[in-house]
XYZ file of C-alpha atoms in Angstrom:
711
model
C 55.739 -60.611 -6.083
C 55.979 -56.838 -6.725
C 55.259 -55.778 -10.280
C 58.142 -54.100 -12.026
C 56.108 -51.134 -13.222
C 54.925 -50.332 -9.698
C 58.401 -49.576 -8.265
C 58.078 -45.879 -8.862
C 59.264 -43.003 -6.735
C 61.433 -45.187 -4.484
C 64.964 -44.348 -3.436
C 67.802 -46.422 -4.851
C 69.015 -47.385 -1.383
C 66.523 -50.205 -0.771
C 67.739 -50.758 2.805
C 66.386 -47.347 3.875
C 62.812 -47.667 2.571
C 60.473 -46.399 5.270
C 57.259 -48.156 6.309
C 55.302 -45.189 4.910
C 56.802 -45.714 1.445
C 55.969 -49.398 1.631
C 52.401 -48.520 2.552
C 51.946 -46.403 -0.564
C 53.785 -48.971 -2.681
C 51.399 -51.663 -1.479
C 48.364 -49.401 -2.031
C 49.364 -48.809 -5.654
C 49.623 -52.528 -6.344
C 46.306 -53.589 -4.847
C 44.323 -50.874 -6.636
C 45.877 -51.328 -10.073
C 42.798 -53.153 -11.406
C 39.905 -51.111 -12.714
C 36.964 -50.421 -10.423
C 33.445 -49.156 -11.049
C 32.730 -45.450 -10.688
C 29.827 -44.392 -8.530
C 27.387 -42.908 -11.052
C 24.062 -41.083 -10.718
C 21.944 -39.660 -13.569
C 20.895 -36.537 -11.642
C 20.008 -34.674 -14.869
C 20.653 -31.307 -13.249
C 18.397 -32.009 -10.264
C 20.690 -30.390 -7.730
C 19.875 -26.665 -7.684
C 19.426 -25.475 -4.115
C 17.489 -22.544 -2.700
C 16.974 -21.585 0.912
C 14.050 -19.517 2.183
C 13.416 -18.005 5.600
C 10.394 -19.588 7.313
C 8.823 -19.456 10.756
C 10.580 -21.337 13.523
C 9.103 -24.360 15.310
C 7.007 -25.510 12.333
C 7.010 -29.257 11.713
C 4.771 -29.909 8.690
C 4.825 -28.444 5.173
C 2.519 -28.586 2.156
C 2.625 -26.941 -1.264
C -0.522 -25.124 -2.487
C -0.894 -22.741 -5.433
C -3.060 -20.222 -3.566
C -3.076 -17.462 -6.196
C -3.263 -19.723 -9.280
C -0.084 -18.341 -10.880
C 1.381 -21.775 -11.637
C 3.892 -21.689 -8.777
C 3.216 -23.796 -5.703
C 3.289 -21.746 -2.487
C 4.146 -23.070 0.960
C 1.932 -23.574 3.984
C 3.582 -24.721 7.212
C 2.174 -25.536 10.657
C 3.212 -27.259 13.870
C 0.151 -29.520 14.317
C -0.500 -28.095 17.793
C -1.352 -24.401 17.597
C -4.094 -22.548 15.726
C -1.505 -20.604 13.728
C -0.261 -21.511 10.282
C 2.052 -19.656 7.904
C 1.757 -18.948 4.202
C 4.691 -18.116 1.896
C 4.093 -17.145 -1.713
C 6.680 -18.513 -4.114
C 7.836 -17.403 -7.562
C 10.473 -19.799 -8.917
C 13.638 -18.953 -6.933
C 11.947 -16.317 -4.761
C 9.773 -16.753 -1.717
C 8.009 -14.136 0.339
C 8.270 -13.827 4.100
C 6.014 -16.138 6.146
C 2.611 -14.532 6.679
C 0.709 -15.579 9.773
C -2.861 -16.941 9.535
C -5.282 -18.371 12.108
C -7.713 -21.271 12.094
C -10.092 -22.427 14.811
C -8.176 -25.715 15.303
C -4.581 -26.745 14.527
C -3.954 -28.429 11.164
C -2.266 -31.835 11.188
C -2.808 -32.978 7.586
C -4.217 -31.525 4.365
C -5.499 -33.150 1.167
C -6.827 -31.385 -1.944
C -10.479 -31.885 -2.870
C -11.072 -29.520 -5.775
C -10.271 -26.056 -7.101
C -12.451 -23.455 -8.730
C -12.960 -19.765 -9.276
C -13.604 -19.111 -5.590
C -10.474 -20.795 -4.285
C -8.892 -24.113 -3.333
C -10.954 -26.702 -1.447
C -9.092 -28.981 0.960
C -9.992 -31.546 3.552
C -8.105 -31.125 6.815
C -7.466 -33.315 9.833
C -6.907 -31.805 13.259
C -5.485 -34.261 15.722
C -5.581 -31.825 18.644
C -9.018 -30.544 17.642
C -10.282 -34.126 17.162
C -12.046 -33.273 13.940
C -11.942 -33.271 10.176
C -13.470 -30.725 7.852
C -13.548 -29.082 4.447
C -12.040 -25.645 3.979
C -11.623 -23.174 1.180
C -8.303 -21.351 0.760
C -8.554 -17.858 -0.675
C -5.968 -16.373 -3.013
C -4.295 -14.830 0.038
C -4.062 -18.188 1.833
C -6.808 -17.592 4.397
C -8.942 -20.641 5.287
C -12.736 -20.559 5.529
C -14.641 -23.556 6.928
C -17.310 -25.094 4.706
C -18.115 -28.096 6.867
C -16.647 -29.978 9.797
C -17.382 -32.896 12.101
C -16.206 -33.707 15.630
C -14.833 -37.235 16.065
C -14.640 -39.575 19.035
C -10.875 -40.169 18.599
C -7.786 -38.487 17.163
C -7.237 -38.496 13.369
C -3.744 -38.086 11.931
C -3.995 -39.428 8.353
C -6.523 -38.553 5.653
C -7.037 -39.228 1.965
C -9.680 -38.292 -0.604
C -11.019 -39.969 -3.754
C -14.266 -40.457 -5.659
C -15.009 -44.050 -4.632
C -18.485 -44.394 -6.231
C -17.872 -42.266 -9.362
C -20.569 -39.731 -8.556
C -18.248 -36.761 -9.154
C -17.614 -36.030 -5.452
C -14.636 -37.166 -3.420
C -15.083 -39.160 -0.231
C -12.757 -38.767 2.757
C -10.777 -41.604 4.347
C -9.685 -41.106 7.974
C -7.216 -43.118 10.071
C -4.429 -42.658 12.594
C -2.347 -44.308 15.302
C -4.738 -42.866 17.932
C -7.903 -43.237 15.877
C -10.533 -45.943 16.236
C -10.299 -47.986 13.039
C -10.982 -46.517 9.602
C -13.852 -44.143 8.753
C -15.166 -42.976 5.404
C -17.037 -39.668 5.226
C -19.211 -38.293 2.468
C -19.964 -34.651 1.762
C -23.641 -33.717 1.461
C -25.827 -30.616 1.590
C -26.089 -31.086 5.346
C -22.324 -31.398 5.818
C -20.059 -34.388 6.395
C -21.522 -37.732 7.400
C -19.851 -41.039 8.199
C -21.222 -43.896 6.113
C -18.742 -46.740 6.688
C -16.385 -47.662 9.507
C -13.957 -50.440 10.382
C -13.792 -50.597 14.182
C -11.778 -52.348 16.884
C -8.467 -52.028 15.055
C -5.816 -49.298 14.880
C -4.670 -48.302 11.409
C -1.825 -45.788 11.484
C -2.374 -45.006 7.797
C -4.927 -45.746 5.102
C -4.967 -44.675 1.460
C -7.292 -45.011 -1.502
C -5.701 -47.027 -4.313
C -7.230 -48.789 -7.342
C -5.901 -52.299 -6.793
C -7.927 -54.116 -9.475
C -7.853 -51.241 -12.002
C -11.654 -51.068 -12.378
C -11.674 -47.280 -11.787
C -13.189 -47.762 -8.307
C -10.562 -46.922 -5.624
C -9.831 -49.616 -3.044
C -8.019 -49.158 0.282
C -4.558 -50.144 1.532
C -3.997 -49.647 5.264
C -1.323 -50.319 7.892
C -2.515 -52.234 10.944
C -0.558 -50.454 13.669
C -0.580 -53.203 16.314
C -0.174 -56.212 14.013
C 2.426 -54.515 11.751
C 0.636 -55.723 8.665
C -0.823 -54.321 5.454
C -4.558 -54.810 5.034
C -6.316 -54.495 1.667
C -9.994 -53.564 1.350
C -11.841 -54.083 -1.937
C -14.374 -51.578 -3.290
C -17.658 -53.247 -4.194
C -18.276 -50.614 -6.903
C -20.999 -49.009 -4.789
C -18.749 -47.264 -2.264
C -18.773 -50.102 0.285
C -15.631 -52.064 1.196
C -14.716 -55.593 2.309
C -11.410 -56.779 3.757
C -9.821 -59.115 1.204
C -6.186 -59.686 2.087
C -3.666 -59.222 4.883
C 0.075 -59.721 4.662
C 2.679 -59.079 7.295
C 5.950 -57.213 7.231
C 8.883 -58.365 9.321
C 10.482 -54.964 10.006
C 8.268 -52.459 11.797
C 6.435 -50.263 9.282
C 7.124 -46.541 9.674
C 5.302 -45.163 6.642
C 3.321 -46.372 3.632
C 2.975 -44.939 0.107
C 0.893 -46.328 -2.760
C 2.690 -45.353 -5.960
C 3.985 -46.923 -9.157
C 7.530 -46.821 -7.831
C 9.047 -49.157 -10.409
C 7.309 -47.327 -13.298
C 5.833 -50.476 -14.865
C 2.253 -49.198 -14.986
C 1.068 -50.998 -11.839
C 0.620 -49.534 -8.365
C 3.148 -50.706 -5.781
C 3.016 -50.653 -1.997
C 6.115 -48.989 -0.553
C 6.772 -49.220 3.178
C 9.621 -47.600 5.073
C 11.467 -49.340 7.895
C 14.395 -48.596 10.167
C 16.947 -49.781 7.577
C 15.294 -49.011 4.249
C 12.260 -49.559 2.025
C 10.228 -52.684 1.331
C 8.615 -52.594 -2.114
C 5.669 -54.882 -2.816
C 5.562 -54.802 -6.602
C 2.118 -54.499 -8.129
C 0.853 -56.471 -11.107
C -2.367 -56.770 -13.107
C -4.158 -58.492 -10.198
C -2.297 -56.754 -7.338
C -1.021 -60.041 -5.946
C 2.106 -58.310 -4.590
C 3.986 -61.630 -4.702
C 7.197 -59.999 -5.893
C 9.033 -57.776 -3.451
C 12.451 -56.244 -3.034
C 14.274 -54.191 -0.415
C 16.195 -50.921 -0.815
C 18.730 -50.388 1.980
C 19.450 -46.947 3.416
C 22.338 -45.704 5.593
C 19.921 -44.087 8.086
C 16.303 -44.587 9.047
C 13.907 -42.975 6.564
C 11.555 -41.148 8.931
C 9.549 -39.565 6.086
C 9.701 -40.071 2.337
C 8.168 -38.973 -0.939
C 8.125 -40.478 -4.440
C 8.546 -38.576 -7.718
C 10.549 -38.829 -10.945
C 12.970 -36.119 -9.851
C 15.473 -36.457 -12.709
C 12.773 -36.813 -15.402
C 14.121 -40.055 -16.877
C 10.815 -41.943 -16.807
C 11.506 -43.820 -13.561
C 10.183 -42.782 -10.165
C 12.727 -41.985 -7.454
C 12.620 -41.738 -3.654
C 13.566 -38.798 -1.441
C 13.680 -39.284 2.322
C 14.785 -37.503 5.481
C 16.200 -38.660 8.786
C 15.194 -36.231 11.524
C 17.912 -37.315 13.987
C 20.822 -36.557 11.639
C 18.951 -33.809 9.763
C 19.824 -35.439 6.444
C 18.079 -35.519 3.068
C 18.818 -38.409 0.688
C 17.728 -39.176 -2.870
C 17.521 -42.664 -4.328
C 17.474 -42.554 -8.138
C 15.995 -45.442 -10.092
C 18.219 -47.284 -12.546
C 15.476 -49.493 -14.004
C 12.159 -50.926 -12.849
C 13.532 -52.894 -9.907
C 17.105 -51.583 -9.607
C 18.042 -48.410 -7.745
C 21.291 -46.528 -7.338
C 22.706 -46.200 -3.796
C 21.227 -43.354 -1.712
C 22.935 -40.000 -2.298
C 23.181 -37.472 0.510
C 21.929 -34.092 -0.718
C 21.603 -32.015 2.431
C 22.412 -32.117 6.120
C 20.759 -29.581 8.429
C 19.949 -29.849 12.113
C 16.211 -29.650 12.737
C 14.882 -31.178 9.486
C 11.270 -32.215 10.153
C 9.281 -32.725 6.937
C 9.506 -32.942 3.144
C 7.171 -32.540 0.205
C 7.474 -33.050 -3.556
C 5.394 -31.625 -6.380
C 5.373 -30.449 -9.994
C 4.587 -26.893 -11.048
C 5.640 -24.523 -13.816
C 9.247 -24.692 -12.598
C 9.264 -28.471 -13.046
C 9.862 -31.114 -10.421
C 10.448 -29.676 -6.963
C 11.509 -31.132 -3.611
C 10.965 -29.001 -0.507
C 12.279 -29.662 2.997
C 11.277 -27.901 6.224
C 13.381 -27.501 9.334
C 12.212 -26.341 12.748
C 14.865 -23.615 12.902
C 12.970 -21.485 10.406
C 14.189 -22.617 6.977
C 12.631 -24.094 3.847
C 15.086 -25.803 1.501
C 14.126 -26.342 -2.133
C 15.903 -28.638 -4.602
C 15.017 -28.575 -8.295
C 16.653 -28.715 -11.713
C 19.314 -26.231 -12.820
C 17.931 -24.208 -15.747
C 20.335 -23.194 -18.505
C 19.325 -19.548 -18.100
C 20.081 -19.192 -14.378
C 23.051 -16.964 -13.528
C 23.259 -17.356 -9.734
C 22.537 -20.580 -7.922
C 23.871 -23.229 -5.542
C 24.234 -26.991 -5.838
C 23.179 -29.330 -3.024
C 25.091 -32.607 -3.266
C 25.998 -33.369 0.322
C 29.459 -33.705 1.828
C 31.948 -30.882 2.342
C 33.463 -29.439 -0.857
C 37.182 -28.763 -0.698
C 39.307 -28.001 -3.750
C 37.235 -27.145 -6.860
C 38.397 -27.473 -10.466
C 37.173 -27.744 -14.034
C 37.778 -30.031 -17.012
C 36.341 -30.492 -20.495
C 35.152 -34.091 -20.745
C 34.405 -34.171 -24.469
C 36.909 -31.449 -25.457
C 34.032 -29.373 -26.858
C 34.836 -26.140 -24.959
C 31.977 -26.800 -22.548
C 33.431 -26.956 -19.066
C 32.539 -29.532 -16.438
C 33.486 -29.229 -12.794
C 34.951 -31.418 -10.082
C 35.531 -31.059 -6.376
C 36.941 -33.111 -3.541
C 34.364 -34.047 -0.927
C 36.499 -33.799 2.198
C 33.851 -35.369 4.431
C 33.419 -38.517 2.331
C 37.022 -38.404 0.969
C 36.119 -38.737 -2.704
C 36.551 -36.952 -6.020
C 33.163 -35.761 -7.331
C 32.747 -35.070 -11.063
C 29.751 -33.160 -12.467
C 29.358 -33.553 -16.221
C 26.983 -31.742 -18.562
C 25.900 -32.151 -22.167
C 25.819 -29.056 -24.398
C 23.572 -26.540 -22.607
C 22.411 -29.058 -19.982
C 24.532 -28.418 -16.910
C 25.369 -31.103 -14.339
C 23.545 -33.907 -16.115
C 25.638 -36.742 -14.651
C 27.230 -37.238 -11.238
C 30.323 -39.406 -10.804
C 32.444 -40.016 -7.733
C 35.681 -41.887 -7.107
C 37.015 -42.743 -3.612
C 40.384 -41.272 -2.612
C 43.007 -42.626 -0.239
C 43.156 -39.174 1.382
C 42.133 -35.546 0.782
C 44.227 -33.175 -1.359
C 44.499 -29.431 -1.960
C 45.307 -29.496 -5.686
C 44.321 -31.510 -8.775
C 45.791 -31.431 -12.311
C 43.822 -32.996 -15.166
C 45.189 -34.655 -18.310
C 42.754 -33.355 -20.965
C 44.234 -35.041 -24.056
C 41.741 -37.904 -24.356
C 38.032 -37.290 -24.921
C 35.718 -39.129 -22.481
C 38.762 -40.477 -20.614
C 40.601 -38.243 -18.189
C 43.422 -38.741 -15.742
C 43.311 -36.788 -12.482
C 46.588 -36.154 -10.644
C 45.776 -35.376 -7.007
C 48.372 -33.986 -4.606
C 48.889 -31.578 -1.737
C 51.549 -28.939 -1.515
C 54.130 -29.803 1.161
C 53.124 -33.484 0.929
C 54.862 -36.282 -0.999
C 51.864 -38.341 -2.179
C 50.525 -38.228 -5.758
C 47.327 -40.164 -6.473
C 46.556 -40.873 -10.134
C 42.977 -41.672 -11.130
C 42.293 -42.643 -14.751
C 38.532 -42.351 -15.301
C 36.747 -43.828 -18.317
C 33.376 -42.054 -18.394
C 31.933 -44.313 -21.107
C 32.672 -47.630 -19.390
C 32.208 -46.009 -15.955
C 35.456 -47.564 -14.751
C 38.586 -46.138 -13.155
C 42.123 -47.227 -12.328
C 44.343 -45.955 -9.557
C 48.099 -45.497 -9.047
C 50.020 -44.043 -6.124
C 53.355 -42.222 -6.536
C 55.666 -40.979 -3.843
C 57.867 -37.934 -4.484
C 61.304 -37.650 -2.898
C 60.416 -34.410 -1.159
C 57.456 -32.174 -0.295
C 55.719 -31.101 -3.506
C 55.738 -27.456 -4.585
C 53.943 -27.857 -7.914
C 52.972 -30.561 -10.403
C 52.519 -30.357 -14.191
C 52.076 -33.005 -16.895
C 52.762 -33.504 -20.600
C 50.769 -35.969 -22.703
C 50.987 -37.699 -26.045
C 47.441 -38.671 -27.000
C 48.373 -41.030 -29.842
C 50.940 -42.960 -27.839
C 48.949 -42.689 -24.572
C 52.044 -41.478 -22.811
C 52.294 -39.031 -19.899
C 55.201 -37.496 -18.076
C 54.652 -36.020 -14.648
C 56.999 -33.179 -13.669
C 57.110 -32.298 -9.994
C 58.939 -29.432 -8.326
C 59.961 -30.593 -4.883
C 61.785 -29.227 -1.877
C 64.410 -31.787 -0.959
C 66.426 -30.862 2.093
C 65.988 -27.147 1.363
C 66.990 -27.443 -2.305
C 64.780 -27.168 -5.388
C 64.579 -30.348 -7.496
C 62.642 -31.451 -10.570
C 61.418 -35.032 -10.338
C 59.745 -36.771 -13.293
C 57.683 -39.943 -13.751
C 57.029 -41.484 -17.179
C 53.875 -43.511 -17.914
C 52.677 -45.394 -20.987
C 49.258 -47.047 -21.139
C 48.921 -46.040 -17.492
C 51.957 -48.186 -16.629
C 55.041 -46.808 -14.962
C 58.172 -46.759 -17.179
C 60.903 -44.695 -15.528
C 61.676 -41.716 -13.327
C 64.437 -39.227 -12.769
C 65.414 -36.320 -10.539
C 67.483 -33.203 -11.210
C 68.612 -30.411 -8.886
C 67.488 -26.939 -10.034
C 69.003 -24.648 -7.422
C 70.159 -24.675 -3.846
C 68.883 -21.143 -3.221
C 65.144 -20.612 -3.556
C 62.185 -19.276 -1.598
C 59.122 -19.894 -3.784
C 58.876 -21.557 -7.191
C 56.512 -22.102 -10.125
C 56.702 -24.463 -13.101
C 55.630 -23.527 -16.654
C 55.529 -25.556 -19.845
C 56.340 -24.521 -23.398
C 58.806 -26.022 -25.879
C 61.051 -26.234 -22.829
C 60.148 -26.187 -19.149
C 60.533 -22.883 -17.384
C 61.003 -22.549 -13.644
C 60.481 -19.232 -11.897
C 61.682 -18.819 -8.347
C 62.767 -16.230 -5.803
C 66.345 -16.369 -4.514
C 68.513 -14.347 -2.137
C 71.847 -12.947 -3.317
C 73.838 -10.246 -1.526
C 70.852 -9.043 0.537
C 68.717 -8.826 -2.602
C 65.635 -10.885 -3.369
C 65.455 -11.673 -7.085
C 62.879 -13.281 -9.366
C 64.819 -15.776 -11.496
C 63.808 -17.726 -14.616
C 65.493 -21.062 -15.388
C 65.053 -23.101 -18.573
C 64.970 -26.863 -18.150
C 65.491 -29.570 -20.792
C 66.572 -32.695 -18.943
C 68.825 -30.276 -17.088
C 69.158 -26.525 -16.524
C 70.163 -24.975 -19.866
C 69.896 -21.302 -19.003
C 69.158 -18.862 -16.159
C 68.265 -15.190 -16.175
C 67.127 -12.658 -13.621
C 63.717 -11.087 -14.276
C 63.784 -8.380 -11.603
C 64.934 -7.523 -8.112
C 62.503 -6.768 -5.283
C 63.056 -5.286 -1.817
C 64.576 -7.848 0.499
C 62.433 -6.581 3.356
C 59.146 -7.488 1.654
C 56.710 -8.969 4.157
C 55.402 -11.639 1.742
C 55.956 -12.750 -1.841
C 54.981 -15.564 -4.196
C 55.026 -16.645 -7.839
C 52.702 -18.783 -9.937
C 52.764 -19.820 -13.599
C 50.100 -20.165 -16.298
C 50.008 -21.534 -19.823
C 47.836 -19.547 -22.243
C 46.602 -21.976 -24.906
C 45.200 -19.221 -27.112
C 48.324 -17.063 -27.416
C 50.680 -20.047 -26.968
C 52.678 -18.265 -24.339
C 53.731 -18.804 -20.749
C 52.881 -16.246 -18.122
C 54.700 -15.870 -14.818
C 52.714 -13.955 -12.217
C 54.621 -12.785 -9.134
C 53.861 -10.381 -6.315
C 55.445 -9.013 -3.177
C 54.017 -6.922 -0.356
C 55.726 -4.048 1.378
C 53.779 -1.942 3.860
C 50.322 -1.176 2.387
C 51.223 -1.809 -1.252
C 51.374 -5.100 -3.148
C 53.485 -4.979 -6.303
C 52.596 -7.332 -9.143
C 54.854 -8.566 -11.937
C 53.431 -10.212 -15.059
C 56.017 -11.692 -17.411
C 55.176 -13.308 -20.738
C 57.597 -13.840 -23.602
C 59.728 -10.692 -23.820
C 57.151 -8.476 -22.109
C 57.110 -7.584 -18.431
C 54.281 -5.558 -16.872
C 54.292 -4.038 -13.398
C 51.420 -2.600 -11.381
C 50.494 -2.200 -7.723
C 47.371 -2.500 -5.552
C 46.814 -1.071 -2.103
C 45.722 -3.258 0.831
C 45.337 -6.435 -1.228
C 47.466 -9.607 -0.933
C 46.386 -12.764 -2.848
C 47.099 -16.260 -1.571
C 48.828 -18.576 -4.058
C 46.171 -21.272 -4.292
C 43.555 -18.539 -4.699
C 45.007 -17.217 -7.966
C 43.213 -18.644 -11.040
C 43.616 -18.196 -14.783
C 40.813 -18.187 -17.379
C 40.967 -18.040 -21.194
C 38.038 -16.764 -23.211
C 37.465 -15.359 -26.692
C 37.854 -11.746 -25.557
C 41.158 -12.217 -23.753
C 42.480 -13.791 -20.577
C 41.819 -13.068 -16.922
C 43.741 -13.664 -13.726
C 41.463 -13.923 -10.694
C 42.973 -13.113 -7.304
C 41.434 -13.536 -3.870
C 42.574 -11.986 -0.596
C 41.195 -14.171 2.218
C 41.873 -11.573 4.888
C 39.890 -8.772 3.255
C 37.461 -11.037 1.377
C 38.023 -9.102 -1.862
C 38.358 -10.776 -5.237
C 39.817 -8.952 -8.220
C 40.226 -9.849 -11.872
C 43.186 -8.765 -13.945
C 42.036 -8.592 -17.567
C 44.888 -9.402 -19.965
C 44.541 -8.473 -23.652
C 46.722 -8.197 -26.741
C 49.631 -10.239 -25.431
C 50.122 -8.091 -22.290
C 49.733 -4.805 -24.180
C 46.548 -3.943 -22.287
C 45.861 -4.659 -18.620
C 42.846 -3.707 -16.526
C 41.983 -4.623 -12.959
C 38.468 -4.708 -11.544
C 36.573 -5.829 -8.454
C 34.424 -8.907 -9.156
C 33.346 -10.397 -5.835
C 33.561 -10.028 -2.083
C 33.211 -12.679 0.605
C 35.338 -13.734 3.566
C 33.981 -17.287 3.421
C 35.464 -18.631 0.187
C 37.150 -21.960 0.792
C 38.041 -22.767 -2.826
C 37.011 -21.433 -6.218
C 37.526 -21.426 -9.960
C 36.440 -19.087 -12.727
C 34.834 -20.987 -15.596
C 32.963 -20.323 -18.826
C 29.506 -21.935 -19.115
C 26.703 -21.412 -21.637
C 28.878 -20.039 -24.406
C 30.618 -16.844 -23.397
C 29.271 -16.390 -19.869
C 31.916 -16.234 -17.145
C 31.059 -17.700 -13.761
C 32.625 -17.977 -10.357
C 32.278 -21.506 -8.932
C 33.138 -21.613 -5.242
C 32.656 -23.306 -1.914
C 32.311 -21.511 1.409
C 33.587 -22.324 4.863
C 30.103 -21.804 6.330
C 28.092 -24.324 4.271
C 28.348 -27.504 2.198
C 27.237 -26.225 -1.206
C 28.835 -25.485 -4.542
C 27.910 -21.872 -5.289
C 27.833 -20.446 -8.824
C 27.628 -16.735 -9.658
C 27.937 -15.010 -13.004
C 30.640 -12.331 -13.034
C 30.740 -11.401 -16.740
């Protein structure tokens, strides 16, 4: 039976209710119960940088060649004798510099570092050899020793297995005969132990019994099993255990994934990760599976968000996607979060240097993508969080004058909320599914830690209400249906009584109406509708003691800007100004200035090359004009700060963005150029880090949130 409070926005003539109205009515009823918000503790790990690299490279490593504390990049294709070095300094990376080696690199592992350079062991699959090289400060490789093999190595590892101060080298591969262990001596590399007649696609040193002597964990390629070899404390090994894995093993890592102090075995499969949890005796009896939406072709493990739990990053080369799986506790992980999608993604690498925790991704089209944590001091950066950002907005979660941001992910059809704490930007990620995408969102800011988001689209009739409790991580949903296409939506709130009234300007059969919806405790109470005028072209709604409606109307071949006062009905009307009836375009938008407690109506009209602007607030009216600049309505934004107010305007055709600085209650106006780009899809101007003013925007050409300081 329909709930009484859900019969909102419906026409009185019940016999003419359309199927579409019934659909939204039904949707509001079935989603009335609270649901869990999707939450991720990203802790600012979402800053994105993109560097130009060399095309057709498939493998990437990070090496601090010049010992400056920043890891540099080395990339190679595994087939040619060329490799490329790029020196990195935080957010900057040099151009790829070409180097040559006598065989192609396929894998690299560090051995040691000293005054004369970095020592690495390399495997060359095409060259059928392994060797030890020294990297100079410029990234050039010099051979110290090498050995030709009778088969093709593709995986190597290095560890001091007999505690003599020198690392031994472990060699395996899907086209390599068994497992070989090599020792470095004065005469070069020599093989001193080998497991033959089996194919091990991977083998790694790992201390399974915690006696400080590394053991071996290997993947038997043909039997799809994990084989453990025990170190006899003298550098020799015996096979001790074998256990199978039902899904085909793609990759193996030996890490303390669940952060309990014991080494785990983590294998990737076509549908996710199998984790064999370690314990004090490495029995690996306990295991759990982490599902993924795509096959994890390559993965890396690191505590990316610095919360004490290790996380997983993986790529899928077919879709070109990068995902992160954040740990919630020792054996519980949040769902995979898409961070990046780029055609040609081939490899990834994670590391820690003086910039903190870093994730790098290589694509074959000549790009290196880097994700790390947003520092509080950075003034220009991008956020990689997957999806396709549409409308962007801001809100103040804790009402502490520290702005948080939201955007609608149009690809995944969800509202994404990025929340910070004091000077720590984008600490927490929340998302709420939507029934559809929207081009505008109004936020009820009255309650701290609980916000209501009113989502709608101009020229549509649907209003989706999302009440989000950020402490309980729950949300409720309501759907309203206006009686005509929406022009603008505003709300009033009573925090103590938890009461909201939604006011909606609508176009009903060519006439301007005000429709209202009353809520208490997020339950519908009543609604009403009132005609404003039968003659309008564009309208804006402002709130003060009374509601003010500004609109353009035609009268006797004259186009006039008219102000109407509304208090349950129209109580007064006055004409602000007349404009030429032959204007090519015109619009009006309204703002509420919380600092000066005044409403501002901002109108403009274009005639020939000039755009005339009208700014009306209280009893003051200011006029000015700009040549060859016409802002679009949804690209006009208002910002309050301690030094005055600003109106940002963006002309999509020219790509120019200007800021109108408003001071002293309209006594002083100044206009300045602040930005230029023809790719802005949506934007806001916001104040972060105290008094710094930033532009937060999305572009039509990529899937990032871009942030640039403008003041």
